[in-house]
Short mmCIF file of C-alpha atoms in Angstrom, two decimals:
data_model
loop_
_atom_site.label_atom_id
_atom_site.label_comp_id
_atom_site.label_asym_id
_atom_site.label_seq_id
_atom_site.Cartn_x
_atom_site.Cartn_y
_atom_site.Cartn_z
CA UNK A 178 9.07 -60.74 26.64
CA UNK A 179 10.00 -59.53 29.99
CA UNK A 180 7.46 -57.97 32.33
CA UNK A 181 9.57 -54.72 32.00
CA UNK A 182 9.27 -54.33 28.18
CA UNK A 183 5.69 -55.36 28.46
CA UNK A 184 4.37 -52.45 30.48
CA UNK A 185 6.46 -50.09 28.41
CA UNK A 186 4.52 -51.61 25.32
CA UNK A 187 1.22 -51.52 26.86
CA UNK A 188 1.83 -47.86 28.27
CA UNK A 189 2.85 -46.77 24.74
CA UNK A 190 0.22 -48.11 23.24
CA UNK A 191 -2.03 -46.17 25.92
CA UNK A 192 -0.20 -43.28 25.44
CA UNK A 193 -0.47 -42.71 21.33
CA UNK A 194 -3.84 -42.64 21.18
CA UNK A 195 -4.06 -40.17 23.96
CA UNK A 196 -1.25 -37.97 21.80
CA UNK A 197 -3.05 -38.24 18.87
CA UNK A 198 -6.52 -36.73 19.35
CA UNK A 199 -4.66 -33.99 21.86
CA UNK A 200 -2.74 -32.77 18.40
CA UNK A 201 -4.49 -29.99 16.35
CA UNK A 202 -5.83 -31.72 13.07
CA UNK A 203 -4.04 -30.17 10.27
CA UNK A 204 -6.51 -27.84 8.55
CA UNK A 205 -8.64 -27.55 11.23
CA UNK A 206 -10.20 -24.84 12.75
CA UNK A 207 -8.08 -23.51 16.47
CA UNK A 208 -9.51 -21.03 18.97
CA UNK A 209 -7.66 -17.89 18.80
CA UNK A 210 -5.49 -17.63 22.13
CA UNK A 211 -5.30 -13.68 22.15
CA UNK A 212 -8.21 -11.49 20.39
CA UNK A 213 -6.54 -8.57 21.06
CA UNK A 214 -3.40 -9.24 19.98
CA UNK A 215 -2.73 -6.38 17.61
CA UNK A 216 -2.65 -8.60 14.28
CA UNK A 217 -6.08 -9.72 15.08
CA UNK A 218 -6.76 -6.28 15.81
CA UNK A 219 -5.64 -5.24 12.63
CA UNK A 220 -7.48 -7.98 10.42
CA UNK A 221 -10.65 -7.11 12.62
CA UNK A 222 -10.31 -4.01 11.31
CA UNK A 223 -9.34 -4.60 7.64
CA UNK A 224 -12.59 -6.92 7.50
CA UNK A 225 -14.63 -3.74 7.96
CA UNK A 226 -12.90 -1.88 5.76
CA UNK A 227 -13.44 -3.77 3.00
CA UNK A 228 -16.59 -4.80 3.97
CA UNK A 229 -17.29 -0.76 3.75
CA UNK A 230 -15.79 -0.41 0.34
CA UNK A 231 -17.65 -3.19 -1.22
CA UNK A 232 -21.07 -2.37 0.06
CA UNK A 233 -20.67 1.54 0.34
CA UNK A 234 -21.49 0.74 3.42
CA UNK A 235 -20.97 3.41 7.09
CA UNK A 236 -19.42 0.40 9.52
CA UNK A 237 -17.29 1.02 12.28
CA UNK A 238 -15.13 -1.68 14.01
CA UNK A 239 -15.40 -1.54 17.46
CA UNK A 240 -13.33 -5.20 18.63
CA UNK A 241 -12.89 -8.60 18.30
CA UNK A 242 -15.21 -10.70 19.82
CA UNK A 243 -13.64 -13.71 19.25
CA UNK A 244 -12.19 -15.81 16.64
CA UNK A 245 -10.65 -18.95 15.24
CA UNK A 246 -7.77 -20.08 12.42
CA UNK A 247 -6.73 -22.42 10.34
CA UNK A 248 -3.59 -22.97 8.48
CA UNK A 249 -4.11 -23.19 4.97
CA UNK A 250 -1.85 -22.19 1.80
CA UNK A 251 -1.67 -19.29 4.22
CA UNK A 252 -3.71 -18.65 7.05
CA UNK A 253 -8.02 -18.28 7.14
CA UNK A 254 -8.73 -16.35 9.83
CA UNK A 255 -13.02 -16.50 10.92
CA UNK A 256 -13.48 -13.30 13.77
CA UNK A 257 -16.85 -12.21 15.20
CA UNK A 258 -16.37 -8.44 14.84
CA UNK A 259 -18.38 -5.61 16.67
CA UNK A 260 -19.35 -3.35 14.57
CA UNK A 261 -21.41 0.08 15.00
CA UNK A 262 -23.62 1.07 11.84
CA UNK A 263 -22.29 4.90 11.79
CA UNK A 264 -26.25 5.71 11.63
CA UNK A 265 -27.40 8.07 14.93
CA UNK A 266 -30.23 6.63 16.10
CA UNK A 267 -32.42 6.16 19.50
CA UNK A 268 -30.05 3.07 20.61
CA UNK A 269 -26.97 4.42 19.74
CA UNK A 270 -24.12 3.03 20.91
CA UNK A 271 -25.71 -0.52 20.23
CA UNK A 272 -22.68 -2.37 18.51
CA UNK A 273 -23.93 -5.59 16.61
CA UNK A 274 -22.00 -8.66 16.15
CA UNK A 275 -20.62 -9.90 12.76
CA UNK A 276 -18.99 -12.95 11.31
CA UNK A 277 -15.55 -12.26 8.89
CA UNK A 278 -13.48 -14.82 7.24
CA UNK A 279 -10.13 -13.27 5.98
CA UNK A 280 -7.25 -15.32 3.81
CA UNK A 281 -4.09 -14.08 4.13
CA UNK A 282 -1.56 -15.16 2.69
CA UNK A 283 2.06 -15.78 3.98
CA UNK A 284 5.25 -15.52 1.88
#
């Protein structure tokens, strides 16, 4: 072998590794690069809902605190969602912090 053709083989060999652990693992969990992009927004909100009409509960969605997803047979979706409790009380306007994990599914 050349000197040439060995660099190239030694910087390849440098490089793939590097390439491989930069690439998202497949079923892993990714940061969410826009909470308040309005299909966030929307399963922020839907989270809530449901959450309300399964345990009668009074919740309010205030925002998206943050979130991550995953590619599945569809797409998981885990959001920390503000939330106020609907109850008037001394510290109102206190929102408090709550973990969601929504499926939805594509097709």
């Amino acid at each position: 072998m050349n000197n040439k053709s060995t660099s190239i083989l030694l910087l390849s060999l440098v490089l793939l590794p590097l390439y491989a652990s930069a690439s998202p693992r497949v079923g892993g969990w990714r940061p969410l690069s826009d909470v308040n992009d309005p299909h966030v927004v929307e399963i922020g909100k839907f989270s809530v809902s449901e959450y309300n009409k399964q345990s009668k509960a009074g919740l309010e969605f205030v925002v998206v605190v943050s979130g991550e997803s995953q590619v599945v047979a569809g797409m998981n979706y885990r959001l920390i969602v503000a939330v106020n409790d609907g109850v008037e009380t001394a510290g109102a306007g206190a929102s408090k912090n709550y973990e969601a994990i929504v499926w939805e599914r594509r097709g």
